[in-house]
């Protein structure tokens, strides 16, 4: 996320220090939460559905990676919907 949003450019003195802390902790906690949700969805889905069906398939790894990206897109879309459209987050 730091690569996407860039460094904190406001001075780190006074109120800027509080914003700096919110910026850094926000990146950490939001990134951690989204990562955990994606990991849980992928692990649960991987355990219950494709593991048995993909045992004898050459492209099993490719299918799993595509599923991971699909789950990430669902989570990102839900996050966008909640943050930008409905303004809950």
N, CA and C atoms as an extended XYZ file, in Angstrom:
267
Properties=species:S:1:pos:R:3:atomname:S:1:resname:S:1:resid:I:1 pbc="F F F"
N         0.825       -1.195        0.000 N   UNK     1
C         0.000        0.000        0.000 CA  UNK     1
C         0.866        1.254        0.000 C   UNK     1
N         1.991        1.201        0.663 N   UNK     2
C         2.856        2.375        0.710 CA  UNK     2
C         3.285        2.773       -0.698 C   UNK     2
N         3.481        1.793       -1.567 N   UNK     3
C         3.866        2.092       -2.943 CA  UNK     3
C         2.721        2.787       -3.673 C   UNK     3
N         1.495        2.351       -3.432 N   UNK     4
C         0.350        2.932       -4.126 CA  UNK     4
C         0.008        4.339       -3.643 C   UNK     4
N         0.010        4.563       -2.329 N   UNK     5
C        -0.415        5.861       -1.809 CA  UNK     5
C         0.738        6.826       -1.589 C   UNK     5
N         1.962        6.339       -1.579 N   UNK     6
C         3.123        7.203       -1.448 CA  UNK     6
C         3.457        7.547       -0.014 C   UNK     6
N         4.549        8.269        0.173 N   UNK     7
C         4.970        8.630        1.529 CA  UNK     7
C         4.133        9.770        2.098 C   UNK     7
N         4.241        9.967        3.395 N   UNK     8
C         3.544       11.043        4.089 CA  UNK     8
C         4.326       12.327        3.872 C   UNK     8
N         3.709       13.329        3.215 N   UNK     9
C         4.434       14.534        2.819 CA  UNK     9
C         4.205       15.734        3.726 C   UNK     9
N         3.338       15.623        4.720 N   UNK    10
C         3.072       16.741        5.614 CA  UNK    10
C         4.098       16.715        6.745 C   UNK    10
N         4.413       17.882        7.299 N   UNK    11
C         5.384       17.963        8.381 CA  UNK    11
C         4.971       17.076        9.543 C   UNK    11
N         5.948       16.530       10.227 N   UNK    12
C         5.675       15.615       11.333 CA  UNK    12
C         5.740       16.337       12.676 C   UNK    12
N         5.367       17.579       12.698 N   UNK    13
C         5.361       18.357       13.941 CA  UNK    13
C         3.942       18.811       14.221 C   UNK    13
N         3.579       18.907       15.492 N   UNK    14
C         2.256       19.385       15.886 CA  UNK    14
C         1.153       18.455       15.429 C   UNK    14
N         0.128       19.032       14.791 N   UNK    15
C        -1.010       18.244       14.308 CA  UNK    15
C        -0.592       17.313       13.183 C   UNK    15
N         0.443       17.683       12.468 N   UNK    16
C         0.961       16.831       11.405 CA  UNK    16
C         1.453       15.502       11.930 C   UNK    16
N         1.968       15.492       13.162 N   UNK    17
C         2.437       14.242       13.766 CA  UNK    17
C         1.268       13.291       14.016 C   UNK    17
N         0.135       13.830       14.449 N   UNK    18
C        -1.047       12.995       14.678 CA  UNK    18
C        -1.528       12.424       13.342 C   UNK    18
N        -1.543       13.239       12.302 N   UNK    19
C        -1.925       12.754       10.977 CA  UNK    19
C        -0.948       11.701       10.468 C   UNK    19
N         0.333       11.913       10.751 N   UNK    20
C         1.362       10.949       10.368 CA  UNK    20
C         1.108        9.590       11.030 C   UNK    20
N         0.765        9.615       12.311 N   UNK    21
C         0.496        8.361       13.033 CA  UNK    21
C        -0.755        7.693       12.485 C   UNK    21
N        -1.829        8.449       12.239 N   UNK    22
C        -3.047        7.874       11.655 CA  UNK    22
C        -2.755        7.264       10.284 C   UNK    22
N        -1.940        7.955        9.505 N   UNK    23
C        -1.593        7.471        8.167 CA  UNK    23
C        -0.873        6.128        8.248 C   UNK    23
N         0.161        6.062        9.070 N   UNK    24
C         0.948        4.830        9.178 CA  UNK    24
C         0.157        3.696        9.819 C   UNK    24
N        -0.553        3.970       10.898 N   UNK    25
C        -1.326        2.916       11.550 CA  UNK    25
C        -2.516        2.507       10.688 C   UNK    25
N        -3.104        3.467        9.996 N   UNK    26
C        -4.211        3.142        9.099 CA  UNK    26
C        -3.782        2.188        8.001 C   UNK    26
N        -2.632        2.444        7.394 N   UNK    27
C        -2.119        1.541        6.367 CA  UNK    27
C        -1.897        0.145        6.933 C   UNK    27
N        -1.330        0.088        8.128 N   UNK    28
C        -1.030       -1.209        8.728 CA  UNK    28
C        -2.303       -1.965        9.081 C   UNK    28
N        -3.208       -1.326        9.813 N   UNK    29
C        -4.396       -2.036       10.288 CA  UNK    29
C        -5.396       -2.342        9.176 C   UNK    29
N        -5.591       -1.427        8.268 N   UNK    30
C        -6.514       -1.688        7.160 CA  UNK    30
C        -5.929       -2.750        6.238 C   UNK    30
N        -4.652       -2.635        5.930 N   UNK    31
C        -4.001       -3.647        5.091 CA  UNK    31
C        -4.010       -5.016        5.733 C   UNK    31
N        -3.796       -5.058        7.038 N   UNK    32
C        -3.812       -6.321        7.764 CA  UNK    32
C        -5.210       -6.938        7.740 C   UNK    32
N        -6.232       -6.128        7.978 N   UNK    33
C        -7.603       -6.641        7.999 CA  UNK    33
C        -8.021       -7.166        6.624 C   UNK    33
N        -7.739       -6.420        5.582 N   UNK    34
C        -8.096       -6.856        4.233 CA  UNK    34
C        -7.321       -8.125        3.866 C   UNK    34
N        -6.063       -8.187        4.230 N   UNK    35
C        -5.259       -9.382        3.968 CA  UNK    35
C        -5.782      -10.610        4.687 C   UNK    35
N        -6.205      -10.438        5.929 N   UNK    36
C        -6.752      -11.562        6.687 CA  UNK    36
C        -8.054      -12.046        6.066 C   UNK    36
N        -8.917      -11.129        5.665 N   UNK    37
C       -10.190      -11.515        5.037 CA  UNK    37
C        -9.932      -12.278        3.746 C   UNK    37
N        -9.043      -11.776        2.908 N   UNK    38
C        -8.736      -12.460        1.651 CA  UNK    38
C        -8.136      -13.841        1.938 C   UNK    38
N        -7.226      -13.925        2.892 N   UNK    39
C        -6.606      -15.209        3.223 CA  UNK    39
C        -7.633      -16.215        3.728 C   UNK    39
N        -8.529      -15.774        4.602 N   UNK    40
C        -9.545      -16.692        5.120 CA  UNK    40
C       -10.472      -17.183        4.013 C   UNK    40
N       -10.930      -16.267        3.165 N   UNK    41
C       -11.789      -16.680        2.057 CA  UNK    41
C       -11.073      -17.682        1.151 C   UNK    41
N        -9.830      -17.394        0.804 N   UNK    42
C        -9.111      -18.287       -0.096 CA  UNK    42
C        -8.833      -19.632        0.562 C   UNK    42
N        -8.400      -19.634        1.805 N   UNK    43
C        -8.091      -20.894        2.483 CA  UNK    43
C        -9.348      -21.742        2.634 C   UNK    43
N       -10.434      -21.137        3.089 N   UNK    44
C       -11.672      -21.898        3.245 CA  UNK    44
C       -12.179      -22.423        1.904 C   UNK    44
N       -12.136      -21.589        0.891 N   UNK    45
C       -12.585      -22.015       -0.429 CA  UNK    45
C       -11.674      -23.108       -0.976 C   UNK    45
N       -10.379      -22.964       -0.774 N   UNK    46
C        -9.408      -23.932       -1.282 CA  UNK    46
C        -9.557      -25.278       -0.586 C   UNK    46
N        -9.881      -25.258        0.685 N   UNK    47
C       -10.034      -26.509        1.423 CA  UNK    47
C       -11.297      -27.240        0.998 C   UNK    47
N       -12.394      -26.512        0.839 N   UNK    48
C       -13.674      -27.171        0.632 CA  UNK    48
C       -14.020      -27.482       -0.821 C   UNK    48
N       -13.555      -26.715       -1.774 N   UNK    49
C       -14.025      -26.960       -3.139 CA  UNK    49
C       -12.962      -27.494       -4.108 C   UNK    49
N       -11.971      -26.705       -4.510 N   UNK    50
C       -11.160      -27.151       -5.646 CA  UNK    50
C       -10.097      -28.190       -5.313 C   UNK    50
N        -9.795      -28.388       -4.041 N   UNK    51
C        -8.720      -29.312       -3.696 CA  UNK    51
C        -9.005      -30.716       -4.240 C   UNK    51
N       -10.221      -31.196       -4.091 N   UNK    52
C       -10.580      -32.530       -4.564 CA  UNK    52
C       -10.724      -32.572       -6.081 C   UNK    52
N       -11.255      -31.517       -6.650 N   UNK    53
C       -11.506      -31.506       -8.091 CA  UNK    53
C       -10.239      -31.277       -8.911 C   UNK    53
N        -9.209      -30.692       -8.308 N   UNK    54
C        -7.997      -30.345       -9.058 CA  UNK    54
C        -6.829      -31.285       -8.784 C   UNK    54
N        -7.070      -32.421       -8.176 N   UNK    55
C        -5.966      -33.307       -7.813 CA  UNK    55
C        -5.199      -33.817       -9.032 C   UNK    55
N        -5.864      -34.151      -10.094 N   UNK    56
C        -5.204      -34.727      -11.268 CA  UNK    56
C        -5.127      -33.744      -12.436 C   UNK    56
N        -5.172      -32.455      -12.146 N   UNK    57
C        -5.166      -31.435      -13.185 CA  UNK    57
C        -3.781      -30.819      -13.285 C   UNK    57
N        -3.281      -30.639      -14.519 N   UNK    58
C        -1.968      -30.025      -14.733 CA  UNK    58
C        -1.952      -28.558      -14.313 C   UNK    58
N        -3.041      -27.859      -14.537 N   UNK    59
C        -3.111      -26.422      -14.293 CA  UNK    59
C        -3.711      -26.090      -12.925 C   UNK    59
N        -3.532      -26.959      -11.962 N   UNK    60
C        -4.129      -26.743      -10.640 CA  UNK    60
C        -3.605      -25.463       -9.999 C   UNK    60
N        -2.309      -25.204      -10.118 N   UNK    61
C        -1.735      -23.994       -9.517 CA  UNK    61
C        -2.292      -22.739      -10.187 C   UNK    61
N        -2.413      -22.770      -11.494 N   UNK    62
C        -2.957      -21.632      -12.222 CA  UNK    62
C        -4.408      -21.370      -11.820 C   UNK    62
N        -5.191      -22.416      -11.688 N   UNK    63
C        -6.583      -22.264      -11.276 CA  UNK    63
C        -6.657      -21.675       -9.874 C   UNK    63
N        -5.799      -22.129       -8.975 N   UNK    64
C        -5.798      -21.594       -7.609 CA  UNK    64
C        -5.406      -20.125       -7.583 C   UNK    64
N        -4.424      -19.732       -8.384 N   UNK    65
C        -4.010      -18.324       -8.435 CA  UNK    65
C        -5.132      -17.461       -9.002 C   UNK    65
N        -5.794      -17.942      -10.037 N   UNK    66
C        -6.921      -17.205      -10.608 CA  UNK    66
C        -8.033      -17.053       -9.573 C   UNK    66
N        -8.297      -18.113       -8.814 N   UNK    67
C        -9.296      -18.032       -7.747 CA  UNK    67
C        -8.899      -17.014       -6.683 C   UNK    67
N        -7.615      -16.966       -6.355 N   UNK    68
C        -7.132      -15.985       -5.377 CA  UNK    68
C        -7.380      -14.562       -5.874 C   UNK    68
N        -7.072      -14.298       -7.124 N   UNK    69
C        -7.302      -12.967       -7.672 CA  UNK    69
C        -8.796      -12.644       -7.750 C   UNK    69
N        -9.614      -13.641       -8.069 N   UNK    70
C       -11.058      -13.431       -8.118 CA  UNK    70
C       -11.601      -13.082       -6.736 C   UNK    70
N       -11.143      -13.786       -5.718 N   UNK    71
C       -11.570      -13.486       -4.348 CA  UNK    71
C       -11.074      -12.101       -3.939 C   UNK    71
N        -9.853      -11.752       -4.320 N   UNK    72
C        -9.335      -10.419       -4.016 CA  UNK    72
C       -10.160       -9.337       -4.701 C   UNK    72
N       -10.608       -9.586       -5.925 N   UNK    73
C       -11.456       -8.619       -6.623 CA  UNK    73
C       -12.805       -8.461       -5.929 C   UNK    73
N       -13.350       -9.549       -5.432 N   UNK    74
C       -14.619       -9.470       -4.702 CA  UNK    74
C       -14.446       -8.647       -3.432 C   UNK    74
N       -13.369       -8.902       -2.692 N   UNK    75
C       -13.121       -8.145       -1.462 CA  UNK    75
C       -12.870       -6.679       -1.781 C   UNK    75
N       -12.084       -6.393       -2.818 N   UNK    76
C       -11.805       -5.005       -3.192 CA  UNK    76
C       -13.077       -4.302       -3.655 C   UNK    76
N       -13.900       -4.991       -4.413 N   UNK    77
C       -15.163       -4.403       -4.860 CA  UNK    77
C       -16.095       -4.104       -3.694 C   UNK    77
N       -16.158       -5.020       -2.747 N   UNK    78
C       -16.977       -4.793       -1.557 CA  UNK    78
C       -16.438       -3.621       -0.749 C   UNK    78
N       -15.124       -3.548       -0.608 N   UNK    79
C       -14.512       -2.443        0.124 CA  UNK    79
C       -14.801       -1.117       -0.579 C   UNK    79
N       -14.669       -1.080       -1.896 N   UNK    80
C       -14.962        0.137       -2.652 CA  UNK    80
C       -16.426        0.537       -2.486 C   UNK    80
N       -17.310       -0.429       -2.577 N   UNK    81
C       -18.733       -0.156       -2.421 CA  UNK    81
C       -19.028        0.427       -1.044 C   UNK    81
N       -18.446       -0.154       -0.009 N   UNK    82
C       -18.698        0.330        1.346 CA  UNK    82
C       -18.045        1.687        1.612 C   UNK    82
N       -16.874        1.914        1.024 N   UNK    83
C       -16.157        3.154        1.319 CA  UNK    83
C       -16.616        4.323        0.459 C   UNK    83
N       -16.722        4.137       -0.823 N   UNK    84
C       -17.005        5.252       -1.732 CA  UNK    84
C       -18.491        5.457       -2.012 C   UNK    84
N       -19.218        4.378       -2.173 N   UNK    85
C       -20.623        4.488       -2.584 CA  UNK    85
C       -21.528        4.687       -1.372 C   UNK    85
N       -21.438        3.784       -0.395 N   UNK    86
C       -22.320        3.845        0.755 CA  UNK    86
C       -21.739        4.725        1.866 C   UNK    86
N       -20.419        4.914        1.880 N   UNK    87
C       -19.720        5.754        2.856 CA  UNK    87
C       -19.887        5.232        4.289 C   UNK    87
N       -19.691        3.936        4.446 N   UNK    88
C       -19.745        3.311        5.776 CA  UNK    88
C       -18.369        3.285        6.406 C   UNK    88
N       -17.361        2.975        5.608 N   UNK    89
C       -15.992        2.844        6.131 CA  UNK    89
C       -15.349        4.215        6.181 C   UNK    89
